[in-house]
PDB file of C-alpha atoms and ligand atoms in Angstrom:
ATOM      1  CA  UNK A  21      23.684 -20.356 -11.557  1.00 85.00           C
ATOM      2  CA  UNK A  22      22.890 -19.485  -7.910  1.00 87.00           C
ATOM      3  CA  UNK A  23      25.570 -18.092  -5.625  1.00 91.00           C
ATOM      4  CA  UNK A  24      27.929 -20.776  -4.349  1.00 94.00           C
ATOM      5  CA  UNK A  25      31.539 -21.982  -4.306  1.00 96.00           C
ATOM      6  CA  UNK A  26      33.270 -22.316  -7.660  1.00 95.00           C
ATOM      7  CA  UNK A  27      35.185 -25.426  -8.544  1.00 94.00           C
ATOM      8  CA  UNK A  28      38.555 -24.573 -10.039  1.00 95.00           C
ATOM      9  CA  UNK A  29      41.658 -26.391 -11.187  1.00 98.00           C
ATOM     10  CA  UNK A  30      44.650 -25.673  -8.875  1.00 98.00           C
ATOM     11  CA  UNK A  31      46.600 -24.643 -11.996  1.00 98.00           C
ATOM     12  CA  UNK A  32      44.009 -22.023 -13.028  1.00 98.00           C
ATOM     13  CA  UNK A  33      46.029 -19.063 -14.354  1.00 98.00           C
ATOM     14  CA  UNK A  34      44.303 -16.504 -12.124  1.00 98.00           C
ATOM     15  CA  UNK A  35      45.599 -18.222  -8.988  1.00 98.00           C
ATOM     16  CA  UNK A  36      49.212 -17.865 -10.113  1.00 98.00           C
ATOM     17  CA  UNK A  37      49.416 -14.815 -12.361  1.00 98.00           C
ATOM     18  CA  UNK A  38      46.505 -12.656 -11.214  1.00 97.00           C
ATOM     19  CA  UNK A  39      44.704 -12.424 -14.538  1.00 98.00           C
ATOM     20  CA  UNK A  40      41.554 -10.840 -13.147  1.00 98.00           C
ATOM     21  CA  UNK A  41      39.404  -7.720 -13.348  1.00 98.00           C
ATOM     22  CA  UNK A  42      36.353  -6.514 -11.488  1.00 98.00           C
ATOM     23  CA  UNK A  43      33.857  -3.707 -11.216  1.00 98.00           C
ATOM     24  CA  UNK A  44      31.925  -2.170  -8.337  1.00 97.00           C
ATOM     25  CA  UNK A  45      28.600  -0.392  -8.520  1.00 97.00           C
ATOM     26  CA  UNK A  46      25.395  -0.191  -6.567  1.00 97.00           C
ATOM     27  CA  UNK A  47      21.655  -0.583  -6.937  1.00 97.00           C
ATOM     28  CA  UNK A  48      19.666   2.018  -5.018  1.00 96.00           C
ATOM     29  CA  UNK A  49      16.074   1.832  -3.836  1.00 96.00           C
ATOM     30  CA  UNK A  50      14.223   5.022  -4.706  1.00 95.00           C
ATOM     31  CA  UNK A  51      11.641   6.695  -2.486  1.00 93.00           C
ATOM     32  CA  UNK A  52       8.845   5.104  -4.531  1.00 95.00           C
ATOM     33  CA  UNK A  53      10.378   1.623  -4.280  1.00 92.00           C
ATOM     34  CA  UNK A  54      11.997   1.311  -7.710  1.00 95.00           C
ATOM     35  CA  UNK A  55      15.500  -0.135  -8.136  1.00 96.00           C
ATOM     36  CA  UNK A  56      17.901   2.308  -9.772  1.00 97.00           C
ATOM     37  CA  UNK A  57      21.410   2.004 -11.194  1.00 97.00           C
ATOM     38  CA  UNK A  58      23.827   4.888 -11.738  1.00 96.00           C
ATOM     39  CA  UNK A  59      25.530   4.944 -15.159  1.00 97.00           C
ATOM     40  CA  UNK A  60      26.122   1.161 -15.267  1.00 98.00           C
ATOM     41  CA  UNK A  61      27.222   1.366 -18.924  1.00 98.00           C
ATOM     42  CA  UNK A  62      30.318   3.220 -17.720  1.00 98.00           C
ATOM     43  CA  UNK A  63      31.192   0.326 -15.411  1.00 98.00           C
ATOM     44  CA  UNK A  64      30.888  -2.227 -18.180  1.00 98.00           C
ATOM     45  CA  UNK A  65      32.860   0.004 -20.558  1.00 98.00           C
ATOM     46  CA  UNK A  66      35.658   0.168 -17.966  1.00 98.00           C
ATOM     47  CA  UNK A  67      35.456  -3.606 -17.447  1.00 98.00           C
ATOM     48  CA  UNK A  68      35.956  -4.082 -21.186  1.00 98.00           C
ATOM     49  CA  UNK A  69      38.970  -1.722 -21.190  1.00 97.00           C
ATOM     50  CA  UNK A  70      40.458  -3.563 -18.244  1.00 97.00           C
ATOM     51  CA  UNK A  71      39.878  -6.910 -19.943  1.00 98.00           C
ATOM     52  CA  UNK A  72      41.938  -5.760 -22.898  1.00 97.00           C
ATOM     53  CA  UNK A  73      44.840  -4.693 -20.644  1.00 97.00           C
ATOM     54  CA  UNK A  74      44.717  -8.058 -18.876  1.00 98.00           C
ATOM     55  CA  UNK A  75      44.580  -9.968 -22.187  1.00 98.00           C
ATOM     56  CA  UNK A  76      41.023 -11.164 -21.760  1.00 98.00           C
ATOM     57  CA  UNK A  77      38.216 -10.779 -24.299  1.00 97.00           C
ATOM     58  CA  UNK A  78      36.197  -7.605 -23.646  1.00 97.00           C
ATOM     59  CA  UNK A  79      32.628  -8.407 -22.601  1.00 97.00           C
ATOM     60  CA  UNK A  80      30.267  -6.337 -24.787  1.00 98.00           C
ATOM     61  CA  UNK A  81      28.658  -3.557 -22.701  1.00 98.00           C
ATOM     62  CA  UNK A  82      25.158  -4.654 -23.770  1.00 98.00           C
ATOM     63  CA  UNK A  83      25.847  -8.234 -22.627  1.00 98.00           C
ATOM     64  CA  UNK A  84      26.990  -7.007 -19.216  1.00 98.00           C
ATOM     65  CA  UNK A  85      23.906  -4.816 -18.786  1.00 98.00           C
ATOM     66  CA  UNK A  86      21.660  -7.661 -19.905  1.00 98.00           C
ATOM     67  CA  UNK A  87      23.238 -10.051 -17.379  1.00 97.00           C
ATOM     68  CA  UNK A  88      23.014  -7.501 -14.576  1.00 98.00           C
ATOM     69  CA  UNK A  89      19.392  -6.640 -15.330  1.00 97.00           C
ATOM     70  CA  UNK A  90      18.438 -10.333 -15.305  1.00 97.00           C
ATOM     71  CA  UNK A  91      20.211 -10.827 -11.959  1.00 97.00           C
ATOM     72  CA  UNK A  92      18.585  -7.752 -10.400  1.00 97.00           C
ATOM     73  CA  UNK A  93      15.145  -9.027 -11.371  1.00 96.00           C
ATOM     74  CA  UNK A  94      15.901 -12.068  -9.181  1.00 96.00           C
ATOM     75  CA  UNK A  95      17.644 -10.123  -6.413  1.00 95.00           C
ATOM     76  CA  UNK A  96      15.431  -7.023  -6.259  1.00 94.00           C
ATOM     77  CA  UNK A  97      14.025  -7.823  -2.798  1.00 95.00           C
ATOM     78  CA  UNK A  98      17.585  -7.697  -1.440  1.00 95.00           C
ATOM     79  CA  UNK A  99      17.974  -4.017  -2.368  1.00 96.00           C
ATOM     80  CA  UNK A 100      17.738  -2.303   1.038  1.00 94.00           C
ATOM     81  CA  UNK A 101      16.219   1.061   1.930  1.00 92.00           C
ATOM     82  CA  UNK A 102      18.495   4.103   1.549  1.00 89.00           C
ATOM     83  CA  UNK A 103      21.114   4.987   2.633  1.00 88.00           C
ATOM     84  CA  UNK A 104      22.056   1.275   2.441  1.00 92.00           C
ATOM     85  CA  UNK A 105      22.437  -0.163  -1.065  1.00 95.00           C
ATOM     86  CA  UNK A 106      22.880  -3.415  -2.919  1.00 97.00           C
ATOM     87  CA  UNK A 107      26.536  -3.647  -3.841  1.00 97.00           C
ATOM     88  CA  UNK A 108      27.170  -5.229  -7.254  1.00 98.00           C
ATOM     89  CA  UNK A 109      30.459  -6.903  -8.102  1.00 98.00           C
ATOM     90  CA  UNK A 110      30.936  -8.065 -11.705  1.00 98.00           C
ATOM     91  CA  UNK A 111      34.266  -9.830 -12.261  1.00 98.00           C
ATOM     92  CA  UNK A 112      36.146 -11.880 -14.794  1.00 98.00           C
ATOM     93  CA  UNK A 113      39.179 -14.130 -14.507  1.00 98.00           C
ATOM     94  CA  UNK A 114      41.347 -16.453 -16.568  1.00 98.00           C
ATOM     95  CA  UNK A 115      40.896 -20.030 -15.421  1.00 98.00           C
ATOM     96  CA  UNK A 116      42.642 -22.134 -18.023  1.00 98.00           C
ATOM     97  CA  UNK A 117      44.559 -24.830 -16.119  1.00 98.00           C
ATOM     98  CA  UNK A 118      48.141 -24.341 -17.297  1.00 97.00           C
ATOM     99  CA  UNK A 119      51.249 -23.139 -15.479  1.00 97.00           C
ATOM    100  CA  UNK A 120      52.942 -21.382 -18.401  1.00 97.00           C
ATOM    101  CA  UNK A 121      52.946 -17.578 -18.177  1.00 97.00           C
ATOM    102  CA  UNK A 122      50.575 -16.704 -21.004  1.00 97.00           C
ATOM    103  CA  UNK A 123      47.032 -15.434 -21.364  1.00 98.00           C
ATOM    104  CA  UNK A 124      44.326 -17.871 -20.348  1.00 98.00           C
ATOM    105  CA  UNK A 125      42.364 -19.298 -23.267  1.00 97.00           C
ATOM    106  CA  UNK A 126      39.313 -19.537 -21.047  1.00 97.00           C
ATOM    107  CA  UNK A 127      37.692 -16.866 -18.888  1.00 98.00           C
ATOM    108  CA  UNK A 128      34.797 -16.912 -16.443  1.00 97.00           C
ATOM    109  CA  UNK A 129      32.508 -13.934 -15.892  1.00 97.00           C
ATOM    110  CA  UNK A 130      30.356 -13.642 -12.760  1.00 97.00           C
ATOM    111  CA  UNK A 131      28.281 -11.056 -10.940  1.00 97.00           C
ATOM    112  CA  UNK A 132      27.655 -11.259  -7.216  1.00 97.00           C
ATOM    113  CA  UNK A 133      25.499  -8.912  -5.138  1.00 97.00           C
ATOM    114  CA  UNK A 134      25.410  -8.073  -1.454  1.00 96.00           C
ATOM    115  CA  UNK A 135      23.413  -5.618   0.651  1.00 94.00           C
ATOM    116  CA  UNK A 136      25.866  -3.067   2.054  1.00 93.00           C
ATOM    117  CA  UNK A 137      26.131  -0.107   4.357  1.00 84.00           C
ATOM    118  CA  UNK A 138      28.958   2.409   4.695  1.00 71.00           C
ATOM    119  CA  UNK A 139      32.276   1.399   3.093  1.00 67.00           C
ATOM    120  CA  UNK A 140      34.530   2.763   5.817  1.00 63.00           C
ATOM    121  CA  UNK A 141      34.554   1.875   9.498  1.00 64.00           C
ATOM    122  CA  UNK A 142      34.110   5.572  10.221  1.00 65.00           C
ATOM    123  CA  UNK A 143      30.600   5.255   8.742  1.00 70.00           C
ATOM    124  CA  UNK A 144      29.186   8.029   6.618  1.00 73.00           C
ATOM    125  CA  UNK A 145      31.451  10.701   8.109  1.00 80.00           C
ATOM    126  CA  UNK A 146      34.823  11.948   6.781  1.00 85.00           C
ATOM    127  CA  UNK A 147      37.683   9.444   6.492  1.00 87.00           C
ATOM    128  CA  UNK A 148      41.215   9.938   7.773  1.00 92.00           C
ATOM    129  CA  UNK A 149      43.759   9.440   5.022  1.00 93.00           C
ATOM    130  CA  UNK A 150      47.477   8.814   5.322  1.00 96.00           C
ATOM    131  CA  UNK A 151      49.776  10.351   2.709  1.00 97.00           C
ATOM    132  CA  UNK A 152      51.921   7.383   1.639  1.00 96.00           C
ATOM    133  CA  UNK A 153      55.472   8.413   0.796  1.00 94.00           C
ATOM    134  CA  UNK A 154      57.193   5.039   1.046  1.00 95.00           C
ATOM    135  CA  UNK A 155      55.187   2.572  -1.058  1.00 96.00           C
ATOM    136  CA  UNK A 156      53.700   3.232  -4.489  1.00 96.00           C
ATOM    137  CA  UNK A 157      50.616   1.765  -6.136  1.00 95.00           C
ATOM    138  CA  UNK A 158      51.109   2.161  -9.877  1.00 94.00           C
ATOM    139  CA  UNK A 159      53.185   3.853 -12.543  1.00 91.00           C
ATOM    140  CA  UNK A 160      52.368   5.137 -16.003  1.00 87.00           C
ATOM    141  CA  UNK A 161      52.474   2.266 -18.455  1.00 92.00           C
ATOM    142  CA  UNK A 162      51.358  -0.187 -15.794  1.00 94.00           C
ATOM    143  CA  UNK A 163      47.753  -1.084 -15.152  1.00 95.00           C
ATOM    144  CA  UNK A 164      46.811   1.415 -12.456  1.00 95.00           C
ATOM    145  CA  UNK A 165      43.771   2.402 -14.500  1.00 96.00           C
ATOM    146  CA  UNK A 166      42.332  -1.119 -14.393  1.00 97.00           C
ATOM    147  CA  UNK A 167      40.345  -2.552 -11.525  1.00 97.00           C
ATOM    148  CA  UNK A 168      42.548  -5.616 -11.365  1.00 97.00           C
ATOM    149  CA  UNK A 169      43.446  -7.625  -8.295  1.00 97.00           C
ATOM    150  CA  UNK A 170      47.148  -6.738  -8.363  1.00 96.00           C
ATOM    151  CA  UNK A 171      46.425  -3.057  -7.731  1.00 96.00           C
ATOM    152  CA  UNK A 172      44.699  -3.994  -4.488  1.00 96.00           C
ATOM    153  CA  UNK A 173      47.094  -6.735  -3.407  1.00 96.00           C
ATOM    154  CA  UNK A 174      49.865  -4.131  -3.562  1.00 95.00           C
ATOM    155  CA  UNK A 175      47.839  -1.800  -1.330  1.00 96.00           C
ATOM    156  CA  UNK A 176      47.069  -4.238   1.496  1.00 96.00           C
ATOM    157  CA  UNK A 177      50.316  -3.911   3.427  1.00 97.00           C
ATOM    158  CA  UNK A 178      50.533  -0.088   3.226  1.00 97.00           C
ATOM    159  CA  UNK A 179      46.826  -0.015   4.141  1.00 96.00           C
ATOM    160  CA  UNK A 180      47.442  -2.091   7.260  1.00 97.00           C
ATOM    161  CA  UNK A 181      50.326   0.158   8.285  1.00 97.00           C
ATOM    162  CA  UNK A 182      48.132   3.230   7.844  1.00 96.00           C
ATOM    163  CA  UNK A 183      45.410   1.511   9.862  1.00 95.00           C
ATOM    164  CA  UNK A 184      47.825   0.891  12.722  1.00 97.00           C
ATOM    165  CA  UNK A 185      48.606   4.603  12.728  1.00 97.00           C
ATOM    166  CA  UNK A 186      44.903   5.407  13.030  1.00 96.00           C
ATOM    167  CA  UNK A 187      43.973   6.143   9.415  1.00 94.00           C
ATOM    168  CA  UNK A 188      41.216   4.668   7.247  1.00 91.00           C
ATOM    169  CA  UNK A 189      42.985   4.805   3.904  1.00 91.00           C
ATOM    170  CA  UNK A 190      46.142   5.624   2.037  1.00 95.00           C
ATOM    171  CA  UNK A 191      46.561   8.587  -0.301  1.00 97.00           C
ATOM    172  CA  UNK A 192      48.870   7.481  -3.095  1.00 97.00           C
ATOM    173  CA  UNK A 193      51.496   9.726  -4.614  1.00 97.00           C
ATOM    174  CA  UNK A 194      52.894   9.237  -8.112  1.00 95.00           C
ATOM    175  CA  UNK A 195      55.139   6.224  -8.549  1.00 93.00           C
ATOM    176  CA  UNK A 196      58.174   8.084  -9.935  1.00 93.00           C
ATOM    177  CA  UNK A 197      58.826  11.200  -7.839  1.00 94.00           C
ATOM    178  CA  UNK A 198      56.349  10.537  -5.027  1.00 95.00           C
ATOM    179  CA  UNK A 199      55.508  14.215  -5.182  1.00 95.00           C
ATOM    180  CA  UNK A 200      52.202  14.432  -7.086  1.00 95.00           C
ATOM    181  CA  UNK A 201      48.869  13.381  -5.627  1.00 96.00           C
ATOM    182  CA  UNK A 202      47.262  10.443  -7.429  1.00 96.00           C
ATOM    183  CA  UNK A 203      44.277   8.953  -5.620  1.00 95.00           C
ATOM    184  CA  UNK A 204      43.008   7.265  -2.487  1.00 93.00           C
ATOM    185  CA  UNK A 205      42.760   3.473  -2.121  1.00 86.00           C
ATOM    186  CA  UNK A 206      39.253   3.122  -3.481  1.00 87.00           C
ATOM    187  CA  UNK A 207      38.355   6.630  -4.596  1.00 92.00           C
ATOM    188  CA  UNK A 208      39.569   9.551  -6.628  1.00 96.00           C
ATOM    189  CA  UNK A 209      40.446  12.799  -4.897  1.00 96.00           C
ATOM    190  CA  UNK A 210      39.516  16.464  -5.422  1.00 97.00           C
ATOM    191  CA  UNK A 211      40.778  19.686  -3.893  1.00 96.00           C
ATOM    192  CA  UNK A 212      38.622  22.808  -3.726  1.00 96.00           C
ATOM    193  CA  UNK A 213      40.501  26.129  -3.867  1.00 96.00           C
ATOM    194  CA  UNK A 214      37.900  28.930  -3.681  1.00 94.00           C
ATOM    195  CA  UNK A 215      35.870  28.294  -6.838  1.00 93.00           C
ATOM    196  CA  UNK A 216      38.426  26.038  -8.484  1.00 96.00           C
ATOM    197  CA  UNK A 217      38.068  22.260  -8.274  1.00 97.00           C
ATOM    198  CA  UNK A 218      41.315  20.391  -8.948  1.00 98.00           C
ATOM    199  CA  UNK A 219      41.783  16.654  -9.515  1.00 98.00           C
ATOM    200  CA  UNK A 220      44.629  14.534 -10.927  1.00 97.00           C
ATOM    201  CA  UNK A 221      44.372  13.812 -14.659  1.00 95.00           C
ATOM    202  CA  UNK A 222      43.903  10.133 -15.522  1.00 92.00           C
ATOM    203  CA  UNK A 223      47.207   9.345 -17.237  1.00 90.00           C
ATOM    204  CA  UNK A 224      47.182   5.610 -16.828  1.00 93.00           C
ATOM    205  CA  UNK A 225      48.141   5.196 -13.183  1.00 94.00           C
ATOM    206  CA  UNK A 226      44.816   6.133 -11.568  1.00 95.00           C
ATOM    207  CA  UNK A 227      41.348   4.680 -11.833  1.00 95.00           C
ATOM    208  CA  UNK A 228      39.129   6.735 -14.083  1.00 95.00           C
ATOM    209  CA  UNK A 229      36.239   6.885 -11.627  1.00 97.00           C
ATOM    210  CA  UNK A 230      32.635   7.261 -12.667  1.00 97.00           C
ATOM    211  CA  UNK A 231      32.050   9.303  -9.514  1.00 96.00           C
ATOM    212  CA  UNK A 232      35.021  11.432 -10.574  1.00 97.00           C
ATOM    213  CA  UNK A 233      33.553  12.047 -14.019  1.00 97.00           C
ATOM    214  CA  UNK A 234      30.151  12.864 -12.526  1.00 97.00           C
ATOM    215  CA  UNK A 235      31.619  15.274  -9.963  1.00 97.00           C
ATOM    216  CA  UNK A 236      33.464  17.110 -12.750  1.00 97.00           C
ATOM    217  CA  UNK A 237      30.235  17.380 -14.760  1.00 97.00           C
ATOM    218  CA  UNK A 238      28.269  18.630 -11.757  1.00 97.00           C
ATOM    219  CA  UNK A 239      30.968  21.134 -10.787  1.00 97.00           C
ATOM    220  CA  UNK A 240      30.942  22.620 -14.286  1.00 95.00           C
ATOM    221  CA  UNK A 241      27.181  22.931 -14.119  1.00 96.00           C
ATOM    222  CA  UNK A 242      27.473  24.656 -10.721  1.00 95.00           C
ATOM    223  CA  UNK A 243      29.837  27.224 -12.218  1.00 95.00           C
ATOM    224  CA  UNK A 244      33.047  26.002 -10.588  1.00 96.00           C
ATOM    225  CA  UNK A 245      36.249  26.047 -12.593  1.00 97.00           C
ATOM    226  CA  UNK A 246      37.555  22.507 -12.982  1.00 97.00           C
ATOM    227  CA  UNK A 247      41.219  21.701 -13.501  1.00 97.00           C
ATOM    228  CA  UNK A 248      42.676  18.269 -14.224  1.00 96.00           C
TER     229      UNK A 248
HETATM  230  C1  LIG B  27      36.745   1.856  -7.882  1.00 63.09           C
HETATM  231  C2  LIG B  27      37.821   2.823  -7.624  1.00 63.09           C
HETATM  232  C3  LIG B  27      37.608   4.214  -7.728  1.00 63.09           C
HETATM  233  C4  LIG B  27      36.250   4.828  -7.913  1.00 63.09           C
HETATM  234  O1  LIG B  27      35.619   4.496  -9.085  1.00 63.09           O
HETATM  235  P1  LIG B  27      34.076   4.808  -9.252  1.00 63.09           P
HETATM  236  O2  LIG B  27      33.835   4.480 -10.674  1.00 63.09           O
HETATM  237  O3  LIG B  27      33.862   6.249  -8.947  1.00 63.09           O
HETATM  238  O4  LIG B  27      33.344   3.923  -8.298  1.00 63.09           O
HETATM  239  C5  LIG B  27      38.701   5.057  -7.587  1.00 63.09           C
HETATM  240  N1  LIG B  27      39.931   4.567  -7.331  1.00 63.09           N
HETATM  241  C6  LIG B  27      40.163   3.239  -7.205  1.00 63.09           C
HETATM  242  C7  LIG B  27      41.544   2.768  -6.939  1.00 63.09           C
HETATM  243  C8  LIG B  27      39.115   2.332  -7.344  1.00 63.09           C
HETATM  244  O5  LIG B  27      39.345   1.021  -7.194  1.00 63.09           O
END
């Protein structure tokens, strides 16, 4: 159905218990005018993993790709010229109307798209990040690895505090000792020491980024030593 407001029961589970997951990827216009996606199967694989953690049925990867391809055929004229992109937001939520704390027996899956420019206010340049040593985002055994609303709700207040201090984003430390680097609000982090590229290992509390995986693959190919 075309983009528009959804009608939902006030008792829909997602509104009370946050049973929700989402993905984020982009469509790029190539120099010769084609519309390209970057490893979209990985996004739908991660959506399926997240669904499991949030007690929702995993959408088959092929179904997600099929839905996205059909939508992009309709929306292709909205894909802007580089460096702008068409942002793609698949998401799924439990909307059974019932107030008991249990998994929704009904879920809704949607994809919305929107032309977009730079993510940060600072534009395409470097971002200023604040090392957060008071609040934590996730712990092992939680659902830090899932793109689920709760992980972002928990980051809003620390993000606003960092903003007030003049920073774009928060760098999260581990949730137990607050000593080990985990990741930034919406991106994984790497450190380059001479020819060694170091990044936190995904042990359940960080998002297993597709950019992260690609950077590791490229670094190996460039002859850098990579350490997780
Ligand atoms: C989406 C996201 C990332 C990056 O994932 P990509 O697959 O590279 O886009 C990293 N960390 C967090 C917390 C995220 O939400």
